[in-house]
Amino acid sequence: MVFHGFQQLGGPERITGSLILAVFTAVLGSLQFGYNLGVINAPQKIIERSYNETWMRRQTGVDHPRPIDQSVLTTLWSLSVAIFSVGGMVSSLLVGTLAEWLGRKKAMLVNNSLAMIGGILMGLSKYCQSYEMLILGRFVIGAYSGISSGLVPIYIGEISPTSLRGMLGTLHQLGIVSGILIAQIFGLDVILGTDELWPFLLAITVLPAILQAALLPLCPESPRFLYIMRNEESKAKICLRALTGQQDVTPSLSEMKDEKQRMDMERKVTVAQLFRSPMYRQPIFIAIMLQLSQQLSGINAVFYYSTSIFIGMGIKQPVYITIGVGIINTVFTVLSLFLVERMGRRALHLLGLAGMCLCAVVMTVSLALLDKLPWMSYVSTVGIFGFVAFFEVGPGPIPWFIVGELFSQGPRAAAVTVAGLTNWSSNFIVGMSFQYIVELCGPFVFLIFALLLLGFFTFTYFRVPETRGKTFDQIASAFRRNPSLLDHEFKQHGTELDYLDDDSSV
Ligand SMILES: *[C@@H]1O[C@H](CO)[C@@H](O)[C@H](O)[C@H]1NC(C)=O
């Protein structure tokens, strides 16, 4: 049987042109998400200057217009940064509905209209002398990003052949970090980071949106969506043939048939049921804590504000160090792609959290000593580089991975919604409050993150199971049989869910 199926597949699964096109097109969405995450970092001072000018110019008829208050400026800027995550928070609730209603492909296509609207609003805000337009544009592009960060992994996961699913799936994270890096490079004052050109820096996000909208009609719809959700077997076959490059798609189709049967048996679980049922309470708690560990680690404080942190350190060319951060970020994401299947999720997450915690302490100490010892600025730079590197090793990619793995088909959609909402809300809290906390506690701001990281490390150590190499069914049934998963089981069996293997034969 196995050999028969293997022969029909024609040996190892092939990467076809159609698959490459579809993955590339989808990842343009991740790229835009990253771009907008990183884009307001470098030009902070320039755009703040423009806010000040607008503020003064609006006081027409006044002989000596008063400049903007520092506190008002801080509020306006924090809002411009953080409203992005409010957009994401709102729209992440719609991902499931959109993906089911329009299908994966059309949902991505329609979503591009948000990118265009957001880009145009931000691009014209200076011309129209309105920081309100910029803030609204950030909200809209945040909404785009929330939908895109949900749809892209779903689409890529569904069109990829099983053996390539992990690798292709991580391209989403790689798209995000490349987007951040591109934004940082474009934000240089020799490129678009100037008083005249910054509107283009923000508006340029419409270009990948146009490219994606042009390419999407050429991409196949997800065969899994067509067959499992819509029951359209012939259309699913056409898309499968394009994606696999093979005429006979019976093996893939029969695999989907199995999945459909299993799904029909398992009822869909709502968000409320997720919290009420003792069966899901433990995994959803773990999923929420892991999302919090990603955002409250302070990583977005670095992605949003690193340039101003470096200015505070007295560094002359802060933007280049910010680009250094972007490069480290990308390199370590690639490294994590190779490590995640070898070392396991739990180990990498623990390693990442511990490393970040250590780097946060290094940053705190070096920033506090900066006045007395100027060379400490090198130490804090190393601290920030290490912080970002350790983030991408574990806390960056893994929380997304694990949410999908902790739940079976029935509750998965609800769990992803809860996780997305947690992620975007905590992202908002950090983006909004960071500047104020800096004003309050100066260099000791990273000590707060260090303490939080220590807490998340402890939680992960005692509560998070290893999911590598376990099927969805094995993980879910472990939680089902023992709702307070491994309160004691952990102590008996160490940290791996070893006993799960014995159940696979059941
Ligand atoms: C706003 O601009 C005025 C005039 O250029 C300047 O004096 C003032 O310091 C600026 N305010 C802030 C908060 O940057």
Short mmCIF file of C-alpha atoms and ligand atoms in Angstrom, two decimals:
data_model
loop_
_atom_site.label_atom_id
_atom_site.label_comp_id
_atom_site.label_asym_id
_atom_site.label_seq_id
_atom_site.Cartn_x
_atom_site.Cartn_y
_atom_site.Cartn_z
CA MET A 1 0.00 0.00 0.00
CA VAL A 2 2.62 2.43 1.12
CA PHE A 3 4.84 1.71 -1.84
CA HIS A 4 1.93 1.96 -4.21
CA GLY A 5 1.08 5.40 -2.89
CA PHE A 6 4.68 6.42 -2.99
CA GLN A 7 4.99 5.47 -6.64
CA GLN A 8 1.88 7.35 -7.52
CA LEU A 9 3.33 10.42 -5.94
CA GLY A 10 6.33 9.93 -8.19
CA GLY A 11 8.87 9.82 -5.40
CA PRO A 12 9.64 12.86 -3.28
CA GLU A 13 7.16 15.67 -3.80
CA ARG A 14 8.16 18.14 -6.46
CA ILE A 15 8.32 21.90 -6.26
CA THR A 16 6.37 23.16 -9.24
CA GLY A 17 6.29 26.58 -10.84
CA SER A 18 2.71 26.99 -9.77
CA LEU A 19 3.60 26.26 -6.13
CA ILE A 20 6.50 28.73 -6.19
CA LEU A 21 4.29 31.42 -7.71
CA ALA A 22 1.55 30.85 -5.13
CA VAL A 23 3.93 30.89 -2.14
CA PHE A 24 5.78 33.95 -3.45
CA THR A 25 2.53 35.82 -4.02
CA ALA A 26 1.22 34.98 -0.55
CA VAL A 27 4.48 35.93 1.15
CA LEU A 28 4.18 39.43 -0.36
CA GLY A 29 1.50 39.85 2.32
CA SER A 30 3.93 38.89 5.11
CA LEU A 31 6.47 41.26 3.63
CA GLN A 32 4.02 44.16 3.84
CA PHE A 33 3.14 43.27 7.41
CA GLY A 34 6.83 43.40 8.37
CA TYR A 35 7.41 46.55 6.35
CA ASN A 36 4.72 48.45 8.21
CA LEU A 37 5.87 47.03 11.54
CA GLY A 38 9.35 48.48 11.01
CA VAL A 39 8.73 51.54 8.89
CA ILE A 40 7.99 54.13 11.57
CA ASN A 41 11.18 53.37 13.48
CA ALA A 42 13.84 55.34 11.60
CA PRO A 43 11.87 58.46 10.60
CA GLN A 44 10.43 59.13 14.07
CA LYS A 45 12.23 62.46 14.54
CA ILE A 46 11.42 63.62 11.00
CA ILE A 47 7.74 62.87 11.22
CA GLU A 48 7.53 64.38 14.70
CA ARG A 49 9.01 67.55 13.24
CA SER A 50 6.31 67.55 10.61
CA TYR A 51 3.60 67.07 13.28
CA ASN A 52 5.02 70.11 15.08
CA GLU A 53 4.95 72.18 11.88
CA THR A 54 1.39 71.17 11.14
CA TRP A 55 0.42 72.03 14.71
CA MET A 56 1.90 75.51 14.37
CA ARG A 57 0.59 76.15 10.87
CA ARG A 58 -2.95 75.38 11.96
CA GLN A 59 -2.98 78.36 14.30
CA THR A 60 -3.79 80.80 11.50
CA GLY A 61 -4.17 84.43 12.38
CA VAL A 62 -2.02 84.06 15.49
CA ASP A 63 1.12 86.25 15.45
CA HIS A 64 3.31 83.86 17.40
CA PRO A 65 1.99 80.33 16.92
CA ARG A 66 2.90 78.11 19.85
CA PRO A 67 4.90 74.95 19.15
CA ILE A 68 3.44 71.61 20.12
CA ASP A 69 3.84 70.48 23.75
CA GLN A 70 6.30 67.64 24.20
CA SER A 71 3.62 65.60 25.98
CA VAL A 72 1.09 66.10 23.19
CA LEU A 73 3.73 65.11 20.67
CA THR A 74 4.58 61.96 22.63
CA THR A 75 0.91 61.03 22.72
CA LEU A 76 0.39 61.68 19.01
CA TRP A 77 3.47 59.69 18.09
CA SER A 78 2.71 56.77 20.40
CA LEU A 79 -0.77 56.67 18.92
CA SER A 80 0.61 56.71 15.36
CA VAL A 81 2.83 53.76 16.24
CA ALA A 82 0.42 51.72 18.31
CA ILE A 83 -2.87 52.18 16.47
CA PHE A 84 -1.41 49.78 13.92
CA SER A 85 -1.98 47.00 16.45
CA VAL A 86 -5.53 48.15 17.16
CA GLY A 87 -6.23 47.66 13.45
CA GLY A 88 -4.64 44.24 13.64
CA MET A 89 -6.59 43.37 16.78
CA VAL A 90 -9.94 44.21 15.20
CA SER A 91 -9.25 42.52 11.89
CA SER A 92 -7.70 39.37 13.35
CA LEU A 93 -11.22 38.57 14.56
CA LEU A 94 -12.42 38.53 10.95
CA VAL A 95 -9.79 36.22 9.45
CA GLY A 96 -11.72 33.01 10.00
CA THR A 97 -14.97 34.38 8.62
CA LEU A 98 -13.30 35.94 5.58
CA ALA A 99 -11.28 32.84 4.77
CA GLU A 100 -14.38 30.69 4.83
CA TRP A 101 -16.72 33.12 3.12
CA LEU A 102 -14.55 34.26 0.19
CA GLY A 103 -12.00 31.46 0.12
CA ARG A 104 -8.31 31.98 0.84
CA LYS A 105 -7.38 33.47 -2.50
CA LYS A 106 -10.19 35.97 -2.87
CA ALA A 107 -9.85 37.03 0.77
CA MET A 108 -6.20 37.95 0.15
CA LEU A 109 -7.21 39.74 -3.03
CA VAL A 110 -9.90 41.81 -1.31
CA ASN A 111 -7.59 42.55 1.61
CA ASN A 112 -5.26 44.42 -0.73
CA SER A 113 -7.82 47.21 -0.99
CA LEU A 114 -7.08 47.94 2.69
CA ALA A 115 -3.36 48.19 1.90
CA MET A 116 -4.10 50.66 -0.89
CA ILE A 117 -6.40 52.80 1.24
CA GLY A 118 -3.93 52.79 4.15
CA GLY A 119 -0.96 53.60 1.91
CA ILE A 120 -2.79 56.47 0.21
CA LEU A 121 -3.98 57.96 3.53
CA MET A 122 -0.46 57.91 4.98
CA GLY A 123 1.15 59.13 1.78
CA LEU A 124 -1.14 62.15 1.48
CA SER A 125 -1.14 63.09 5.17
CA LYS A 126 1.74 65.57 4.86
CA TYR A 127 0.31 67.13 1.71
CA CYS A 128 -3.08 67.52 3.42
CA GLN A 129 -1.40 68.71 6.64
CA SER A 130 -3.21 66.18 8.73
CA TYR A 131 -1.63 63.84 11.25
CA GLU A 132 -5.12 62.42 11.71
CA MET A 133 -4.84 60.97 8.22
CA LEU A 134 -1.56 59.33 9.09
CA ILE A 135 -3.01 57.82 12.24
CA LEU A 136 -6.09 56.59 10.36
CA GLY A 137 -3.82 55.17 7.64
CA ARG A 138 -1.81 53.29 10.28
CA PHE A 139 -5.05 51.84 11.60
CA VAL A 140 -6.11 50.67 8.13
CA ILE A 141 -2.72 49.18 7.27
CA GLY A 142 -2.80 47.48 10.68
CA ALA A 143 -6.15 45.96 9.76
CA TYR A 144 -4.61 44.77 6.50
CA SER A 145 -1.72 43.21 8.43
CA GLY A 146 -4.00 41.45 10.90
CA ILE A 147 -5.88 39.73 8.09
CA SER A 148 -2.76 39.01 6.11
CA SER A 149 -0.88 37.51 9.06
CA GLY A 150 -3.78 35.08 9.49
CA LEU A 151 -4.44 34.24 5.84
CA VAL A 152 -0.90 33.72 4.60
CA PRO A 153 -0.02 30.83 6.95
CA ILE A 154 -3.41 29.20 6.28
CA TYR A 155 -2.99 29.42 2.51
CA ILE A 156 0.64 28.30 2.43
CA GLY A 157 -0.08 25.47 4.86
CA GLU A 158 -2.93 24.23 2.70
CA ILE A 159 -1.24 24.33 -0.70
CA SER A 160 2.10 22.85 0.41
CA PRO A 161 2.84 19.15 0.01
CA THR A 162 3.23 17.49 3.42
CA SER A 163 6.99 17.02 3.24
CA LEU A 164 7.56 20.72 2.50
CA ARG A 165 4.89 22.18 4.78
CA GLY A 166 7.19 23.12 7.66
CA MET A 167 9.80 24.75 5.47
CA LEU A 168 7.35 26.70 3.31
CA GLY A 169 5.36 27.70 6.40
CA THR A 170 8.34 29.43 7.97
CA LEU A 171 8.67 31.59 4.86
CA HIS A 172 5.87 33.67 6.41
CA GLN A 173 8.13 34.65 9.31
CA LEU A 174 11.00 35.21 6.88
CA GLY A 175 8.74 37.50 4.83
CA ILE A 176 7.97 39.52 7.96
CA VAL A 177 11.58 40.00 9.02
CA SER A 178 12.68 40.83 5.46
CA GLY A 179 9.91 43.43 5.38
CA ILE A 180 11.25 44.98 8.58
CA LEU A 181 14.77 45.07 7.11
CA ILE A 182 13.62 46.65 3.83
CA ALA A 183 11.72 49.30 5.79
CA GLN A 184 14.81 50.11 7.82
CA ILE A 185 16.97 50.46 4.71
CA PHE A 186 14.42 52.61 2.87
CA GLY A 187 14.17 54.75 6.00
CA LEU A 188 17.83 55.83 5.70
CA ASP A 189 18.25 59.55 5.20
CA VAL A 190 20.06 58.91 1.92
CA ILE A 191 17.03 57.05 0.57
CA LEU A 192 13.54 58.03 1.76
CA GLY A 193 14.08 59.12 5.37
CA THR A 194 14.04 62.86 4.74
CA ASP A 195 11.70 65.75 5.48
CA GLU A 196 10.50 65.78 1.86
CA LEU A 197 10.40 62.09 1.04
CA TRP A 198 9.00 60.40 4.15
CA PRO A 199 5.44 60.32 2.75
CA PHE A 200 6.73 58.03 -0.03
CA LEU A 201 8.35 55.81 2.60
CA LEU A 202 4.92 55.17 4.08
CA ALA A 203 3.01 55.10 0.78
CA ILE A 204 5.34 52.65 -0.98
CA THR A 205 3.45 49.82 0.70
CA VAL A 206 0.87 50.04 -2.11
CA LEU A 207 3.43 48.63 -4.59
CA PRO A 208 3.57 45.07 -3.19
CA ALA A 209 -0.22 45.29 -2.80
CA ILE A 210 -0.59 46.01 -6.52
CA LEU A 211 1.86 43.24 -7.38
CA GLN A 212 0.00 40.77 -5.18
CA ALA A 213 -3.35 41.76 -6.63
CA ALA A 214 -1.97 41.24 -10.14
CA LEU A 215 -0.45 37.83 -9.37
CA LEU A 216 -3.21 36.31 -7.23
CA PRO A 217 -5.60 35.60 -10.14
CA LEU A 218 -2.84 33.40 -11.62
CA CYS A 219 -2.49 31.37 -8.40
CA PRO A 220 -4.53 28.26 -7.65
CA GLU A 221 -7.08 28.35 -4.82
CA SER A 222 -6.33 26.02 -1.91
CA PRO A 223 -7.52 22.54 -2.91
CA ARG A 224 -8.21 21.74 0.74
CA PHE A 225 -10.57 24.68 0.98
CA LEU A 226 -12.32 23.74 -2.28
CA TYR A 227 -12.74 20.10 -1.33
CA ILE A 228 -13.15 20.06 2.45
CA MET A 229 -15.11 23.27 2.93
CA ARG A 230 -16.92 23.61 -0.40
CA ASN A 231 -17.15 20.00 -1.56
CA GLU A 232 -16.03 21.01 -5.06
CA GLU A 233 -14.07 17.95 -6.07
CA SER A 234 -13.44 18.78 -9.72
CA LYS A 235 -12.15 22.28 -9.01
CA ALA A 236 -9.97 20.90 -6.22
CA LYS A 237 -8.51 18.39 -8.68
CA ILE A 238 -7.60 21.11 -11.18
CA CYS A 239 -5.78 23.10 -8.49
CA LEU A 240 -4.05 19.98 -7.17
CA ARG A 241 -2.82 19.11 -10.66
CA ALA A 242 -1.37 22.59 -11.06
CA LEU A 243 0.30 22.53 -7.64
CA THR A 244 1.75 19.03 -7.85
CA GLY A 245 2.45 19.00 -11.59
CA GLN A 246 0.93 15.52 -11.76
CA GLN A 247 -2.06 14.23 -13.66
CA ASP A 248 -3.05 11.64 -11.09
CA VAL A 249 -3.90 13.35 -7.81
CA THR A 250 -5.72 10.45 -6.16
CA PRO A 251 -3.29 10.10 -3.20
CA SER A 252 -3.61 13.74 -2.15
CA LEU A 253 -7.33 13.61 -2.66
CA SER A 254 -7.79 10.53 -0.51
CA GLU A 255 -5.73 12.12 2.26
CA MET A 256 -8.12 15.08 2.15
CA LYS A 257 -11.07 12.70 2.23
CA ASP A 258 -9.77 11.28 5.52
CA GLU A 259 -9.37 14.75 6.94
CA LYS A 260 -12.87 15.71 5.84
CA GLN A 261 -14.33 12.66 7.53
CA ARG A 262 -12.53 13.42 10.74
CA MET A 263 -13.70 17.01 10.59
CA ASP A 264 -17.29 16.05 10.00
CA MET A 265 -17.14 13.96 13.18
CA GLU A 266 -15.61 16.69 15.28
CA ARG A 267 -17.92 19.55 16.04
CA LYS A 268 -16.68 23.13 15.71
CA VAL A 269 -15.80 24.70 19.05
CA THR A 270 -16.60 28.32 19.82
CA VAL A 271 -14.35 30.71 21.72
CA ALA A 272 -16.63 30.58 24.77
CA GLN A 273 -16.57 26.78 24.83
CA LEU A 274 -12.80 26.92 24.63
CA PHE A 275 -12.70 28.57 28.06
CA ARG A 276 -15.57 26.64 29.62
CA SER A 277 -14.54 23.12 28.76
CA PRO A 278 -11.90 21.68 31.14
CA MET A 279 -10.56 19.79 28.12
CA TYR A 280 -9.39 22.95 26.38
CA ARG A 281 -8.72 25.20 29.35
CA GLN A 282 -5.15 24.09 29.85
CA PRO A 283 -4.00 24.27 26.19
CA ILE A 284 -5.69 27.65 25.64
CA PHE A 285 -3.99 28.97 28.77
CA ILE A 286 -0.65 27.79 27.39
CA ALA A 287 -1.39 29.33 24.00
CA ILE A 288 -2.24 32.69 25.59
CA MET A 289 0.85 32.70 27.80
CA LEU A 290 3.10 31.91 24.85
CA GLN A 291 1.66 34.81 22.85
CA LEU A 292 2.18 37.08 25.85
CA SER A 293 5.75 35.84 26.18
CA GLN A 294 6.34 36.93 22.59
CA GLN A 295 4.95 40.45 22.90
CA LEU A 296 5.74 41.35 26.52
CA SER A 297 9.34 40.31 25.96
CA GLY A 298 9.77 43.89 24.76
CA ILE A 299 10.76 42.96 21.21
CA ASN A 300 8.50 45.53 19.60
CA ALA A 301 9.93 48.21 21.84
CA VAL A 302 13.10 47.50 19.87
CA PHE A 303 11.41 47.26 16.45
CA TYR A 304 9.41 50.44 16.98
CA TYR A 305 11.84 52.52 18.97
CA SER A 306 15.41 51.24 18.51
CA THR A 307 16.49 54.37 16.65
CA SER A 308 15.43 56.63 19.49
CA ILE A 309 16.94 54.21 22.03
CA PHE A 310 20.27 54.47 20.16
CA ILE A 311 20.01 58.27 19.98
CA GLY A 312 19.54 58.24 23.75
CA MET A 313 22.75 56.24 24.00
CA GLY A 314 24.57 59.03 22.18
CA ILE A 315 25.29 56.95 19.10
CA LYS A 316 25.98 59.11 16.05
CA GLN A 317 24.55 56.97 13.26
CA PRO A 318 21.69 55.20 15.02
CA VAL A 319 19.99 54.22 11.79
CA TYR A 320 22.84 51.97 10.72
CA ILE A 321 22.68 50.07 13.99
CA THR A 322 18.94 49.73 13.49
CA ILE A 323 19.73 48.15 10.12
CA GLY A 324 22.21 45.89 11.92
CA VAL A 325 19.32 44.81 14.12
CA GLY A 326 17.29 44.04 10.99
CA ILE A 327 20.09 41.92 9.52
CA ILE A 328 20.61 39.94 12.75
CA ASN A 329 16.85 39.47 12.87
CA THR A 330 16.77 37.96 9.38
CA VAL A 331 19.84 35.76 9.84
CA PHE A 332 18.56 34.22 13.06
CA THR A 333 15.11 33.60 11.59
CA VAL A 334 16.79 31.51 8.91
CA LEU A 335 18.78 29.70 11.60
CA SER A 336 15.60 28.96 13.51
CA LEU A 337 14.09 27.34 10.38
CA PHE A 338 16.78 24.68 10.58
CA LEU A 339 16.71 24.27 14.34
CA VAL A 340 13.00 23.98 14.99
CA GLU A 341 12.56 20.42 13.74
CA ARG A 342 15.83 19.24 15.34
CA MET A 343 15.83 20.78 18.81
CA GLY A 344 12.10 20.95 19.37
CA ARG A 345 9.84 23.87 20.21
CA ARG A 346 10.14 23.74 23.99
CA ALA A 347 13.93 23.76 24.12
CA LEU A 348 14.23 26.60 21.60
CA HIS A 349 11.60 28.68 23.36
CA LEU A 350 13.35 28.23 26.71
CA LEU A 351 16.73 29.05 25.16
CA GLY A 352 15.30 32.17 23.50
CA LEU A 353 13.60 33.46 26.66
CA ALA A 354 16.67 32.86 28.82
CA GLY A 355 18.93 34.58 26.30
CA MET A 356 16.60 37.57 25.97
CA CYS A 357 16.38 37.88 29.74
CA LEU A 358 20.16 37.93 30.04
CA CYS A 359 20.49 40.51 27.24
CA ALA A 360 17.83 42.71 28.88
CA VAL A 361 19.89 42.73 32.07
CA VAL A 362 23.02 43.58 30.08
CA MET A 363 21.17 46.47 28.39
CA THR A 364 19.89 47.78 31.71
CA VAL A 365 23.29 47.75 33.37
CA SER A 366 25.12 49.22 30.39
CA LEU A 367 22.55 51.97 29.84
CA ALA A 368 22.65 52.87 33.53
CA LEU A 369 26.46 53.15 33.48
CA LEU A 370 26.55 55.03 30.19
CA ASP A 371 27.14 58.46 31.78
CA LYS A 372 30.21 57.31 33.64
CA LEU A 373 31.60 54.89 31.08
CA PRO A 374 30.97 55.99 27.47
CA TRP A 375 32.26 52.67 26.05
CA MET A 376 29.23 51.05 27.63
CA SER A 377 27.34 52.04 24.47
CA TYR A 378 29.12 49.16 22.72
CA VAL A 379 27.97 46.77 25.42
CA SER A 380 24.36 47.88 25.10
CA THR A 381 24.55 47.56 21.31
CA VAL A 382 25.71 43.97 21.73
CA GLY A 383 22.88 43.56 24.26
CA ILE A 384 20.28 44.70 21.72
CA PHE A 385 21.73 42.50 18.96
CA GLY A 386 21.66 39.50 21.28
CA PHE A 387 18.11 40.35 22.39
CA VAL A 388 16.86 40.28 18.80
CA ALA A 389 18.86 37.15 17.90
CA PHE A 390 17.45 35.17 20.83
CA PHE A 391 13.96 36.40 20.00
CA GLU A 392 14.08 34.88 16.53
CA VAL A 393 15.49 31.62 17.89
CA GLY A 394 12.35 30.89 19.90
CA PRO A 395 9.79 33.45 21.07
CA GLY A 396 9.43 34.92 17.54
CA PRO A 397 8.30 31.97 15.46
CA ILE A 398 7.30 29.34 18.03
CA PRO A 399 4.13 30.76 19.67
CA TRP A 400 2.47 30.76 16.21
CA PHE A 401 3.56 27.21 15.47
CA ILE A 402 2.43 25.81 18.78
CA VAL A 403 -1.11 27.22 18.81
CA GLY A 404 -1.89 25.20 15.71
CA GLU A 405 -0.26 22.13 17.22
CA LEU A 406 -1.99 22.20 20.61
CA PHE A 407 -5.47 21.93 19.09
CA SER A 408 -7.21 19.56 16.71
CA GLN A 409 -9.31 20.66 13.73
CA GLY A 410 -12.50 21.40 15.71
CA PRO A 411 -11.20 23.98 18.20
CA ARG A 412 -8.27 25.20 16.09
CA ALA A 413 -10.00 28.15 14.46
CA ALA A 414 -11.28 29.48 17.79
CA ALA A 415 -7.86 29.00 19.39
CA VAL A 416 -6.09 30.86 16.59
CA THR A 417 -8.56 33.73 17.04
CA VAL A 418 -7.89 33.94 20.79
CA ALA A 419 -4.14 33.76 20.20
CA GLY A 420 -4.27 36.48 17.55
CA LEU A 421 -6.32 38.75 19.77
CA THR A 422 -3.90 38.26 22.68
CA ASN A 423 -0.93 38.92 20.46
CA TRP A 424 -2.24 42.14 18.94
CA SER A 425 -3.58 43.51 22.25
CA SER A 426 -0.26 43.05 24.02
CA ASN A 427 1.51 44.47 20.97
CA PHE A 428 -0.69 47.56 21.36
CA ILE A 429 0.03 47.89 25.08
CA VAL A 430 3.80 47.81 24.53
CA GLY A 431 3.69 50.17 21.53
CA MET A 432 1.52 52.67 23.38
CA SER A 433 3.14 52.66 26.80
CA PHE A 434 6.83 52.21 26.00
CA GLN A 435 7.65 55.91 25.53
CA TYR A 436 5.89 56.82 28.78
CA ILE A 437 7.64 54.08 30.73
CA VAL A 438 10.97 55.26 29.32
CA GLU A 439 10.21 58.78 30.53
CA LEU A 440 9.38 57.31 33.94
CA CYS A 441 12.18 54.84 34.54
CA GLY A 442 14.86 55.66 31.99
CA PRO A 443 17.39 52.88 31.46
CA PHE A 444 15.59 50.58 33.87
CA VAL A 445 12.80 49.99 31.34
CA PHE A 446 14.50 46.80 30.15
CA LEU A 447 14.62 45.51 33.70
CA ILE A 448 10.82 45.28 33.56
CA PHE A 449 11.10 43.14 30.45
CA ALA A 450 13.81 41.04 32.11
CA LEU A 451 11.49 40.25 35.02
CA LEU A 452 8.62 39.40 32.67
CA LEU A 453 10.94 37.16 30.65
CA LEU A 454 12.02 35.35 33.79
CA GLY A 455 8.36 34.73 34.60
CA PHE A 456 7.65 33.36 31.12
CA PHE A 457 10.73 31.15 31.31
CA THR A 458 9.46 29.63 34.55
CA PHE A 459 6.01 29.10 33.08
CA THR A 460 7.36 27.46 29.94
CA TYR A 461 9.64 25.23 31.99
CA PHE A 462 6.82 23.88 34.16
CA ARG A 463 3.82 23.97 31.83
CA VAL A 464 4.65 23.80 28.14
CA PRO A 465 4.90 20.30 26.64
CA GLU A 466 7.12 19.35 23.71
CA THR A 467 5.02 18.92 20.56
CA ARG A 468 7.69 18.05 18.04
CA GLY A 469 7.11 14.81 16.19
CA LYS A 470 3.66 14.30 17.73
CA THR A 471 0.59 14.17 15.54
CA PHE A 472 -2.26 16.59 16.22
CA ASP A 473 -4.35 13.65 17.42
CA GLN A 474 -1.76 12.53 19.97
CA ILE A 475 -1.39 15.99 21.46
CA ALA A 476 -5.12 16.65 21.63
CA SER A 477 -5.93 13.29 23.18
CA ALA A 478 -3.32 13.83 25.90
CA PHE A 479 -5.05 17.03 26.96
CA ARG A 480 -8.42 15.33 26.67
CA ARG A 481 -7.57 12.49 28.99
CA ASN A 482 -5.80 14.67 31.49
CA PRO A 483 -7.23 18.20 31.50
CA SER A 484 -4.67 19.57 33.91
CA LEU A 485 -2.05 18.25 31.59
CA LEU A 486 1.01 17.02 33.32
CA ASP A 487 0.64 18.78 36.59
CA HIS A 488 1.95 15.54 37.95
CA GLU A 489 2.67 13.76 34.68
CA PHE A 490 5.49 16.18 34.04
CA LYS A 491 7.18 15.33 37.26
CA GLN A 492 6.92 11.62 36.60
CA HIS A 493 7.95 11.62 33.00
CA GLY A 494 10.32 14.51 32.81
CA THR A 495 9.56 17.23 30.35
CA GLU A 496 8.78 15.27 27.18
CA LEU A 497 5.37 13.86 26.50
CA ASP A 498 7.00 10.45 26.17
CA TYR A 499 3.95 8.52 27.20
CA LEU A 500 2.12 9.87 24.17
CA ASP A 501 4.04 7.51 21.94
CA ASP A 502 2.45 4.52 23.62
CA ASP A 503 -0.97 5.82 22.67
CA SER A 504 -0.36 6.08 18.98
CA SER A 505 -1.34 2.45 18.54
CA VAL A 506 -4.73 2.97 20.18
C1 LIG B 1 8.44 72.72 17.43
O1 LIG B 1 9.03 73.64 16.54
C2 LIG B 1 9.45 74.87 17.16
C3 LIG B 1 9.88 75.85 16.08
O2 LIG B 1 10.67 75.25 15.12
C4 LIG B 1 10.54 74.56 18.17
O3 LIG B 1 10.95 75.74 18.82
C5 LIG B 1 9.99 73.55 19.20
O4 LIG B 1 11.01 73.18 20.09
C6 LIG B 1 9.43 72.33 18.52
N1 LIG B 1 8.73 71.52 19.53
C7 LIG B 1 9.00 70.25 19.74
C8 LIG B 1 8.25 69.59 20.83
O5 LIG B 1 9.81 69.64 19.08
#
